Amino acid sequence: MKQNPWKKDFPQLNNQLHYFDSAATSLKPTSVIEQVNYYNQQLSSNINRGMYYESQKATELYEEARETIAKFIHADLNEVVFTRGTTSSLNMVARSFGLNHLHPGDEILTSELEHHSSILPWQYVAHKTGAKLQYIPLSDEGKVTLESFEAAINDKTKVVVINHVSNVMGYVTPIKEMVAIAHEYGAIVVVDGAQAIQHIEVDVKSLDADFYAFSGHKMLGPTGIGVLYGKSDLLDDMEPLEYGGDMALDVMKQQFSWKESPTKFEAGTMPIASVIGLKAAVEYLQNTGIDNIHEYSKNLYDYFIDKIKDIKDIEFYNKSSDTFMFTFNLKNVPSHDAISYFSEKHIALRAGQHCAKLIHDFLGIHSSLRGTIYFYNTYEDVDFLVETLIEAIDYFKKLGF
Amino acid sequence: MNNLDHLYREIIMEHYKNPRNQGLVDNQDYKSNRIKNPSCGDDITIQVLVEDGVVKDVKQEATGCSISVASASVLTELVIGKTVEEAKKIVDTYINMVTDKAFDESVDLEEAAVFSGVKKFPARIKCASIAWVAFKDSLE
């Protein structure tokens, strides 16, 4: 059994916690925590304003973070907008782009596999503009396939809103191919990358995605910070949603003008410490190597799947998960009953609908348990999880479930 | 008894498997209140018939975990026949108990007392209180 070389970098992982809830939020390595603390302890000051050392240093680190992230996803600097997270990024596109570009009769194409933060903003846009929200039929496994996408898209489709990796099933969506098809129809593609960026290499230029959103806290970074990537011509064409400090170019009594992207979208004081922490998170991922993370996680996931394959009374929903996410229920046990057993054993899983009700409706289930294997998990974690799964099945059976 | 055994008492399992006063009625005299919890998926409807200041009947329909289903069932049995004031007092006492606050021990919670184990599971307080909150709202 391979020793895990990375676990020591995550101070929250003591012997008690078995953390399988990385799809909800990832743990933070020491380097990220230290960078956040460095700003708070030594550099607290506002950026782009102060004329003293601390402010200039903070401004420098803030913009270096943008540079690091731009390189990480192969974007240009002006195409990387800092937001509160994926939800904020997706809402920004819906409200700033969607509300101003869609008309009655236009169609927005999405899927039942999406997170609520993809569906709800566009449902709102549809209601406001008279556009129609359409769903790509899912395969039996619950996947968005190229075939069903090609059958669903048409000349009325103006926007495609789709995840790169599903937050319930862990499937990788064929974004690059879908974007090529969407562009033939003149539709723009908004990609929810919240579950992809920490698992697979993301090259927005190669994908040719029009918008790509992700969160810092799912990729080892702090909460409260995320990114919206947008093609520069689209961002240039969009109005800011917030007006205030630092985004304005000139201010008069009756009118004002604003700066270029990304500054026009970052009004007020941004979460500077979190931006600086996100830079450290990206550097950690780069130093570790997304490929190494993927390979280790895959081996551990395969080990897990092999260990549970003969256990009866588990209903598994995503055996072909691409990103080591496992979504399941104990037979006849509501997920919120089951989760209490795991939490008593210091195993962190998620129970509920994971902000994705429609895929649960599609599966015909009320809710589910979800876990994710990530590179800081160990073989011992998985052994303990499997042991506990077997115990839990027995416990609830004896209770009469 | 460990925390889990304290949570999953026999009475709770019995109500989960045989919920009382289940099924809604199509009667305008009943005040209906539906509460959904989109984070866990629980969906609970409580219908209350009040006559002359007395809770004459309560119906419930609950989808969710054993704790939410059983707590809806136990609630109906406990409050039918009580005055509105007594029923409100019972709900307040119960909510205080499951949230681990001081509560009036002179109020007889009968079978609902078994839900005291919930206080060790803060994540399950919502499960145990969703029907009770819906019921109390119907009395206002």
Coordinates of C-alpha atoms in Angstrom, one line a residue:
Chain A
M1 CA 0.0 0.0 0.0
K2 CA 1.3 3.4 -1.1
Q3 CA 2.0 6.0 1.6
N4 CA 0.1 9.2 1.0
P5 CA 2.7 12.0 0.5
W6 CA 0.2 14.8 0.6
K7 CA -1.9 14.2 3.7
K8 CA 0.6 15.9 5.9
D9 CA 0.0 19.2 4.0
F10 CA -3.6 19.3 5.2
P11 CA -3.7 20.1 9.0
Q12 CA -7.4 19.3 9.3
L13 CA -6.7 15.7 8.5
N14 CA -6.0 14.3 11.9
N15 CA -6.5 10.7 12.7
Q16 CA -10.1 11.2 13.6
L17 CA -11.5 12.7 10.4
H18 CA -12.1 10.6 7.3
Y19 CA -13.0 13.3 4.8
F20 CA -15.0 12.2 1.8
D21 CA -16.9 15.5 1.2
S22 CA -14.4 17.1 -1.2
A23 CA -17.1 17.7 -3.8
A24 CA -18.8 20.0 -1.3
T25 CA -15.6 21.8 -0.3
S26 CA -12.0 20.7 -0.4
L27 CA -9.6 20.9 2.5
K28 CA -6.9 23.6 2.5
P29 CA -3.2 22.9 2.6
T30 CA -0.9 24.8 4.9
S31 CA 0.5 26.9 2.1
V32 CA -3.0 28.4 1.4
I33 CA -3.7 29.0 5.1
E34 CA -0.3 30.7 5.5
Q35 CA -0.9 33.0 2.5
V36 CA -4.3 34.0 3.9
N37 CA -2.7 34.6 7.3
Y38 CA 0.2 36.5 5.7
Y39 CA -2.2 39.0 4.2
N40 CA -4.3 39.3 7.4
Q41 CA -1.3 39.6 9.7
Q42 CA 1.0 41.7 7.7
L43 CA -0.5 43.2 4.6
S44 CA -4.0 44.2 5.6
S45 CA -4.7 47.2 3.4
N46 CA -6.8 47.9 0.4
I47 CA -5.6 47.3 -3.1
N48 CA -5.3 49.7 -6.0
R49 CA -5.6 52.7 -3.6
G50 CA -3.0 52.9 -0.9
M51 CA 0.3 54.6 -1.6
Y52 CA 2.2 52.7 1.1
Y53 CA 4.2 49.4 1.0
E54 CA 1.5 47.1 2.4
S55 CA -1.1 48.2 -0.1
Q56 CA 1.3 48.0 -3.0
K57 CA 2.4 44.5 -2.0
A58 CA -1.2 43.4 -1.6
T59 CA -2.1 44.8 -5.0
E60 CA 0.8 43.0 -6.5
L61 CA -0.2 39.7 -5.0
Y62 CA -3.8 40.2 -6.0
E63 CA -2.8 40.7 -9.7
E64 CA -0.2 37.9 -9.5
A65 CA -3.1 35.7 -8.5
R66 CA -5.0 36.6 -11.6
E67 CA -1.9 35.9 -13.7
T68 CA -1.4 32.5 -12.0
I69 CA -5.0 31.5 -12.6
A70 CA -5.1 32.8 -16.2
K71 CA -2.0 30.6 -17.0
F72 CA -3.6 27.7 -15.1
I73 CA -6.7 27.7 -17.4
H74 CA -4.9 29.2 -20.5
A75 CA -6.9 32.4 -20.5
D76 CA -5.8 36.0 -21.0
L77 CA -5.5 38.3 -18.0
N78 CA -8.6 40.5 -18.8
E79 CA -10.7 37.4 -19.2
V80 CA -10.3 36.3 -15.5
V81 CA -12.9 38.0 -13.3
F82 CA -12.9 37.4 -9.5
T83 CA -16.3 36.6 -8.0
R84 CA -17.7 35.2 -4.8
G85 CA -17.7 31.7 -6.4
T86 CA -19.3 29.6 -9.1
T87 CA -22.8 30.6 -8.1
S88 CA -21.9 34.3 -8.4
S89 CA -20.1 33.7 -11.7
L90 CA -23.1 31.8 -13.3
N91 CA -25.5 34.4 -12.0
M92 CA -23.4 37.2 -13.4
V93 CA -23.6 35.6 -16.9
A94 CA -27.3 35.0 -16.6
R95 CA -28.2 38.5 -15.4
S96 CA -25.7 40.6 -17.3
F97 CA -25.5 38.6 -20.5
G98 CA -28.7 36.6 -20.5
L99 CA -31.2 39.3 -19.6
N100 CA -29.8 41.6 -22.3
H101 CA -29.4 39.2 -25.2
L102 CA -32.4 36.8 -25.0
H103 CA -35.8 37.4 -26.6
P104 CA -39.2 35.7 -26.7
G105 CA -38.8 32.5 -28.8
D106 CA -35.1 32.1 -28.0
E107 CA -34.1 28.8 -26.3
I108 CA -31.7 28.1 -23.4
L109 CA -30.5 24.5 -23.4
T110 CA -29.5 22.8 -20.2
S111 CA -29.9 19.4 -18.5
E112 CA -31.5 17.8 -15.5
L113 CA -28.0 16.9 -14.4
E114 CA -27.2 20.5 -13.5
H115 CA -26.6 22.1 -10.1
H116 CA -29.3 24.6 -9.1
S117 CA -26.8 27.4 -9.6
S118 CA -27.0 26.7 -13.3
I119 CA -30.7 26.1 -13.6
L120 CA -32.2 28.7 -11.4
P121 CA -30.5 31.9 -12.9
W122 CA -31.5 30.8 -16.4
Q123 CA -35.1 29.9 -15.3
Y124 CA -35.2 33.5 -14.0
V125 CA -33.9 34.8 -17.4
A126 CA -36.4 32.7 -19.2
H127 CA -39.3 34.1 -17.2
K128 CA -38.0 37.7 -17.6
T129 CA -37.3 37.5 -21.3
G130 CA -39.8 35.1 -22.7
A131 CA -37.1 32.7 -23.8
K132 CA -37.7 29.0 -23.2
L133 CA -35.6 26.7 -21.0
Q134 CA -35.2 23.3 -22.6
Y135 CA -33.6 20.2 -21.3
I136 CA -31.2 17.8 -23.1
P137 CA -32.7 14.3 -22.6
L138 CA -30.3 12.2 -20.4
S139 CA -29.2 8.7 -21.2
D140 CA -30.3 5.8 -19.0
E141 CA -27.2 6.3 -17.0
G142 CA -28.1 9.9 -16.5
K143 CA -25.4 11.3 -18.9
V144 CA -25.5 14.1 -21.4
T145 CA -24.3 12.5 -24.6
L146 CA -23.3 14.2 -27.8
E147 CA -26.1 12.4 -29.6
S148 CA -28.8 13.7 -27.3
F149 CA -27.3 17.1 -27.4
E150 CA -27.2 17.2 -31.2
A151 CA -30.8 16.1 -31.2
A152 CA -31.9 18.8 -28.8
I153 CA -30.0 21.9 -30.1
N154 CA -31.6 23.9 -32.9
D155 CA -31.6 27.3 -34.6
K156 CA -33.5 28.9 -31.7
T157 CA -30.9 27.8 -29.1
K158 CA -29.0 30.9 -28.0
V159 CA -27.3 29.7 -24.8
V160 CA -26.2 26.3 -23.6
V161 CA -25.6 25.9 -19.9
I162 CA -23.8 22.8 -18.9
N163 CA -21.5 21.3 -16.3
H164 CA -18.0 20.1 -17.1
V165 CA -18.4 17.5 -14.3
S166 CA -21.7 16.6 -12.7
N167 CA -21.8 17.3 -8.9
V168 CA -23.9 14.2 -8.3
M169 CA -22.7 11.7 -10.8
G170 CA -19.1 12.7 -11.4
Y171 CA -19.4 12.3 -15.2
V172 CA -17.2 14.4 -17.4
T173 CA -19.3 16.1 -20.1
P174 CA -17.8 16.2 -23.7
I175 CA -17.6 20.0 -23.5
K176 CA -15.1 20.6 -26.4
E177 CA -17.3 18.7 -28.9
M178 CA -20.5 20.3 -27.6
V179 CA -19.0 23.8 -27.9
A180 CA -18.1 23.1 -31.5
I181 CA -21.7 22.0 -32.2
A182 CA -23.2 24.9 -30.3
H183 CA -21.1 27.4 -32.2
E184 CA -22.3 26.1 -35.5
Y185 CA -25.8 27.1 -34.3
G186 CA -24.5 30.4 -33.1
A187 CA -25.2 29.6 -29.5
I188 CA -22.8 30.5 -26.6
V189 CA -21.8 28.0 -24.0
V190 CA -21.7 28.6 -20.3
V191 CA -19.7 25.9 -18.5
D192 CA -20.1 25.2 -14.8
G193 CA -16.6 24.0 -13.9
A194 CA -17.0 23.8 -10.2
Q195 CA -16.4 20.0 -10.1
A196 CA -13.9 19.8 -12.9
I197 CA -11.1 22.3 -12.1
Q198 CA -9.8 20.2 -9.1
H199 CA -9.8 16.9 -11.1
I200 CA -8.9 17.4 -14.7
E201 CA -6.9 19.9 -16.8
V202 CA -9.0 22.8 -17.9
D203 CA -7.9 24.7 -21.0
V204 CA -10.6 27.2 -21.8
K205 CA -8.9 28.1 -25.1
S206 CA -8.9 24.5 -26.3
L207 CA -12.4 23.9 -25.0
D208 CA -13.4 27.1 -26.8
A209 CA -16.0 27.7 -24.0
D210 CA -17.5 31.2 -24.0
F211 CA -17.9 31.3 -20.2
Y212 CA -16.3 29.0 -17.6
A213 CA -17.1 29.3 -13.9
F214 CA -15.4 27.8 -10.9
S215 CA -14.9 28.2 -7.1
G216 CA -11.8 28.5 -5.1
H217 CA -12.9 26.4 -2.1
K218 CA -13.4 23.3 -4.2
M219 CA -9.8 23.5 -5.5
L220 CA -7.9 23.8 -2.1
G221 CA -8.5 27.5 -1.9
P222 CA -10.5 29.7 0.6
T223 CA -14.2 30.2 0.5
G224 CA -15.7 33.4 -0.8
I225 CA -13.6 33.5 -3.9
G226 CA -14.3 32.2 -7.4
V227 CA -13.6 32.9 -11.0
L228 CA -15.6 33.8 -14.1
Y229 CA -13.7 33.2 -17.3
G230 CA -15.3 34.9 -20.3
K231 CA -14.1 35.5 -23.8
S232 CA -13.0 39.1 -23.9
D233 CA -15.4 40.3 -26.6
L234 CA -18.3 38.9 -24.5
L235 CA -17.1 40.4 -21.3
D236 CA -16.6 43.8 -23.1
D237 CA -20.1 43.6 -24.2
M238 CA -21.5 43.0 -20.7
E239 CA -22.6 45.6 -18.2
P240 CA -21.4 45.3 -14.6
L241 CA -24.0 44.2 -12.0
E242 CA -22.5 46.2 -9.2
Y243 CA -21.6 49.8 -9.3
G244 CA -19.3 51.4 -6.8
G245 CA -15.7 52.0 -5.8
D246 CA -12.8 51.2 -8.1
M247 CA -14.9 50.1 -11.1
A248 CA -15.7 53.6 -12.4
L249 CA -13.5 55.4 -14.9
D250 CA -15.1 58.8 -14.6
V251 CA -17.9 60.1 -12.5
M252 CA -20.0 63.1 -13.1
K253 CA -23.2 64.3 -11.5
Q254 CA -25.6 62.6 -13.9
Q255 CA -23.5 59.9 -15.5
F256 CA -20.4 57.8 -15.2
S257 CA -18.3 55.5 -17.2
W258 CA -16.6 52.3 -16.2
K259 CA -13.2 50.6 -16.6
E260 CA -12.5 47.6 -18.8
S261 CA -12.9 44.0 -17.8
P262 CA -12.1 42.6 -15.3
T263 CA -12.0 45.7 -13.1
K264 CA -15.5 46.8 -14.1
F265 CA -16.9 43.6 -12.5
E266 CA -14.9 43.9 -9.3
A267 CA -16.6 46.9 -7.5
G268 CA -15.8 47.6 -3.9
T269 CA -13.2 45.8 -1.8
M270 CA -12.8 42.3 -3.0
P271 CA -11.9 39.3 -0.7
I272 CA -8.2 40.1 -1.0
A273 CA -7.0 37.5 1.4
S274 CA -9.0 34.8 -0.4
V275 CA -7.6 35.8 -3.8
I276 CA -4.1 35.6 -2.4
G277 CA -5.0 32.2 -0.9
L278 CA -6.4 31.0 -4.2
K279 CA -3.1 31.8 -5.9
A280 CA -1.4 29.5 -3.3
A281 CA -4.0 26.8 -4.0
V282 CA -3.4 26.9 -7.8
E283 CA 0.4 26.7 -7.1
Y284 CA -0.2 23.7 -4.9
L285 CA -2.2 22.0 -7.6
Q286 CA 0.5 22.8 -10.2
N287 CA 3.3 21.6 -8.0
T288 CA 1.5 18.4 -7.2
G289 CA 0.4 17.9 -10.8
I290 CA -3.3 17.5 -11.8
D291 CA -2.2 14.2 -13.5
N292 CA -0.7 12.9 -10.3
I293 CA -3.8 13.9 -8.3
H294 CA -6.0 12.2 -10.9
E295 CA -3.9 9.0 -11.0
Y296 CA -3.7 8.6 -7.2
S297 CA -7.4 9.3 -6.8
K298 CA -8.3 6.8 -9.5
N299 CA -6.2 4.0 -8.0
L300 CA -7.8 4.6 -4.6
Y301 CA -11.3 4.8 -6.1
D302 CA -10.7 1.5 -8.0
Y303 CA -9.6 0.0 -4.7
F304 CA -12.8 1.2 -3.1
I305 CA -15.1 0.0 -5.8
D306 CA -13.4 -3.4 -5.8
K307 CA -13.9 -3.7 -2.0
I308 CA -17.6 -2.9 -2.1
K309 CA -18.5 -4.8 -5.2
D310 CA -19.9 -7.8 -3.3
I311 CA -21.7 -5.8 -0.6
K312 CA -25.4 -6.2 -1.0
D313 CA -28.0 -3.7 0.1
I314 CA -26.1 -0.7 -1.4
E315 CA -27.9 1.1 -4.3
F316 CA -25.2 2.7 -6.5
Y317 CA -26.2 5.3 -9.0
N318 CA -23.0 6.2 -10.8
K319 CA -20.8 3.2 -11.3
S320 CA -19.2 4.9 -14.3
S321 CA -18.2 8.1 -12.4
D322 CA -15.2 9.7 -14.0
T323 CA -14.1 11.8 -11.0
F324 CA -14.2 9.4 -8.1
M325 CA -17.5 10.6 -6.8
F326 CA -19.7 7.8 -5.5
T327 CA -23.4 8.4 -5.0
F328 CA -25.5 5.8 -3.3
N329 CA -28.1 4.8 -0.7
L330 CA -28.3 2.0 1.8
K331 CA -31.3 0.0 0.7
N332 CA -34.5 1.1 2.5
V333 CA -32.6 3.7 4.6
P334 CA -33.3 7.4 4.0
S335 CA -30.1 9.2 3.4
H336 CA -30.5 11.4 6.4
D337 CA -30.8 8.4 8.7
A338 CA -27.7 6.8 7.1
I339 CA -25.6 10.0 7.4
S340 CA -25.9 10.1 11.2
Y341 CA -24.2 6.7 11.4
F342 CA -21.3 7.9 9.3
S343 CA -21.0 11.2 11.1
E344 CA -20.8 9.4 14.5
K345 CA -17.7 7.6 13.1
H346 CA -16.1 10.9 11.9
I347 CA -16.7 10.1 8.3
A348 CA -17.7 13.1 6.3
L349 CA -20.1 12.4 3.5
R350 CA -23.0 14.4 2.2
A351 CA -26.7 13.5 2.4
G352 CA -29.6 15.1 0.6
Q353 CA -30.1 16.3 -2.9
H354 CA -26.8 18.2 -3.3
C355 CA -28.5 21.2 -4.8
A356 CA -29.5 19.1 -7.7
K357 CA -33.1 18.0 -7.2
L358 CA -33.8 17.3 -10.9
I359 CA -31.3 14.5 -11.2
H360 CA -32.8 12.9 -8.1
D361 CA -36.2 13.1 -9.7
F362 CA -34.7 11.6 -12.8
L363 CA -33.2 8.7 -10.8
G364 CA -36.6 8.3 -9.0
I365 CA -35.1 8.8 -5.6
H366 CA -35.8 11.2 -2.7
S367 CA -32.1 11.9 -1.9
S368 CA -28.7 10.3 -1.8
L369 CA -25.4 9.9 0.0
R370 CA -22.4 11.3 -1.8
G371 CA -18.8 10.9 -1.3
T372 CA -15.7 11.8 -3.2
I373 CA -12.2 10.3 -3.2
Y374 CA -9.5 12.9 -3.5
F375 CA -5.7 12.8 -3.4
Y376 CA -5.4 13.5 0.4
N377 CA -7.5 10.4 1.2
T378 CA -5.6 7.3 2.2
Y379 CA -6.1 3.6 1.8
E380 CA -6.8 3.5 5.5
D381 CA -9.6 6.0 5.0
V382 CA -11.2 3.8 2.4
D383 CA -10.8 0.6 4.5
F384 CA -12.5 2.4 7.4
L385 CA -15.3 3.7 5.1
V386 CA -16.0 0.2 3.8
E387 CA -15.9 -1.3 7.3
T388 CA -18.4 1.3 8.4
L389 CA -20.6 0.8 5.4
I390 CA -21.0 -2.9 6.3
E391 CA -21.7 -2.0 9.9
A392 CA -24.2 0.6 9.0
I393 CA -26.2 -1.8 6.7
D394 CA -26.3 -4.2 9.6
Y395 CA -27.3 -1.6 12.1
F396 CA -30.2 -0.2 10.2
K397 CA -31.4 -3.7 9.2
K398 CA -31.6 -4.7 12.8
L399 CA -33.5 -1.5 13.6
G400 CA -36.1 -2.6 11.1
F401 CA -35.5 -0.3 8.1
Chain B
M1 CA -26.6 3.3 25.0
N2 CA -24.6 5.2 22.4
N3 CA -25.9 8.4 20.8
L4 CA -27.3 6.5 17.8
D5 CA -29.2 4.0 19.9
H6 CA -30.6 7.0 21.9
L7 CA -31.8 8.5 18.6
Y8 CA -33.3 5.4 17.0
R9 CA -35.7 4.4 19.8
E10 CA -38.3 1.7 19.2
I11 CA -41.2 4.1 19.4
I12 CA -39.7 6.2 16.6
M13 CA -39.2 3.1 14.4
E14 CA -42.8 2.0 15.2
H15 CA -44.2 5.4 14.1
Y16 CA -41.9 5.5 11.0
K17 CA -43.3 2.2 9.8
N18 CA -46.9 2.9 10.8
P19 CA -47.5 6.6 10.7
R20 CA -50.7 7.7 12.4
N21 CA -53.2 10.1 10.9
Q22 CA -51.6 9.8 7.6
G23 CA -53.3 11.0 4.4
L24 CA -54.7 14.4 3.6
V25 CA -58.4 15.4 3.5
D26 CA -60.1 17.6 1.0
N27 CA -61.9 19.7 3.5
Q28 CA -61.9 23.5 3.6
D29 CA -62.4 23.5 7.4
Y30 CA -58.9 22.2 7.8
K31 CA -56.0 24.6 7.7
S32 CA -53.2 23.2 5.6
N33 CA -49.5 24.0 5.8
R34 CA -46.8 22.4 3.6
I35 CA -43.1 22.8 4.4
K36 CA -40.4 21.6 2.0
N37 CA -36.8 21.5 2.9
P38 CA -34.9 21.8 -0.4
S39 CA -31.5 20.9 1.1
C40 CA -32.6 17.5 2.3
G41 CA -35.7 16.9 0.2
D42 CA -38.2 16.6 3.1
D43 CA -41.8 17.4 2.2
I44 CA -44.3 17.6 4.9
T45 CA -47.9 18.7 4.9
I46 CA -49.9 19.2 8.1
Q47 CA -53.7 19.8 8.1
V48 CA -55.4 21.0 11.3
L49 CA -59.0 21.3 12.2
V50 CA -59.7 23.6 15.1
E51 CA -63.2 24.0 16.6
D52 CA -64.1 26.2 19.6
G53 CA -60.4 26.6 20.5
V54 CA -59.8 22.9 20.5
V55 CA -57.6 20.9 18.0
K56 CA -60.2 18.4 16.8
D57 CA -58.2 16.7 14.1
V58 CA -54.7 16.7 12.5
K59 CA -53.7 15.0 9.3
Q60 CA -50.2 14.6 8.0
E61 CA -48.3 13.5 4.9
A62 CA -44.6 13.3 5.3
T63 CA -41.8 12.3 2.9
G64 CA -38.4 12.1 4.4
C65 CA -36.2 10.4 6.9
S66 CA -37.5 8.2 9.8
I67 CA -37.1 11.1 12.3
S68 CA -39.2 13.5 10.2
V69 CA -41.9 10.9 9.4
A70 CA -42.1 9.6 12.9
S71 CA -42.1 13.1 14.5
A72 CA -45.1 14.1 12.3
S73 CA -46.9 11.0 13.3
V74 CA -46.2 11.4 17.1
L75 CA -47.2 15.0 16.9
T76 CA -50.7 14.3 15.5
E77 CA -51.5 11.8 18.3
L78 CA -50.2 14.1 21.0
V79 CA -52.1 17.3 20.0
I80 CA -55.5 16.0 18.9
G81 CA -58.0 16.9 21.7
K82 CA -55.8 19.6 23.2
T83 CA -56.8 23.2 23.3
V84 CA -54.9 25.5 21.0
E85 CA -53.1 27.1 23.9
E86 CA -52.1 23.7 25.3
A87 CA -51.0 22.5 21.8
K88 CA -48.8 25.6 21.4
K89 CA -47.2 25.0 24.8
I90 CA -46.5 21.4 23.9
V91 CA -44.8 22.4 20.6
D92 CA -42.7 25.1 22.3
T93 CA -41.6 22.5 25.0
Y94 CA -40.8 19.9 22.3
I95 CA -38.8 22.4 20.2
N96 CA -36.8 23.5 23.3
M97 CA -36.1 19.8 24.2
V98 CA -34.8 18.8 20.7
T99 CA -32.7 22.0 20.5
D100 CA -31.1 21.3 23.9
K101 CA -32.6 24.4 25.6
A102 CA -34.2 24.6 29.0
F103 CA -37.8 23.3 28.8
D104 CA -40.8 23.1 31.0
E105 CA -40.6 19.5 32.4
S106 CA -44.1 19.8 33.8
V107 CA -45.5 19.6 30.2
D108 CA -46.3 16.0 29.4
L109 CA -44.8 15.2 26.0
E110 CA -45.8 11.6 26.2
E111 CA -44.3 9.6 23.4
A112 CA -42.7 12.7 21.9
A113 CA -40.2 12.6 24.8
V114 CA -38.3 9.9 23.0
F115 CA -37.1 12.5 20.5
S116 CA -34.8 14.0 23.2
G117 CA -32.0 11.9 21.6
V118 CA -32.1 14.4 18.7
K119 CA -30.3 17.0 20.7
K120 CA -27.0 15.1 20.3
F121 CA -27.4 15.4 16.5
P122 CA -27.7 19.1 15.6
A123 CA -27.9 18.2 11.9
R124 CA -31.1 16.3 12.6
I125 CA -33.0 18.9 14.6
K126 CA -34.7 20.1 11.4
C127 CA -35.9 16.6 10.7
A128 CA -37.4 16.3 14.2
S129 CA -39.0 19.8 14.1
I130 CA -40.3 20.4 10.6
A131 CA -43.8 18.9 11.2
W132 CA -44.1 20.7 14.5
V133 CA -43.2 24.0 13.1
A134 CA -45.7 23.5 10.3
F135 CA -48.4 22.6 12.8
K136 CA -47.8 25.6 15.0
D137 CA -47.9 27.9 12.0
S138 CA -51.3 26.5 11.2
L139 CA -52.5 27.6 14.6
E140 CA -51.6 31.2 14.2

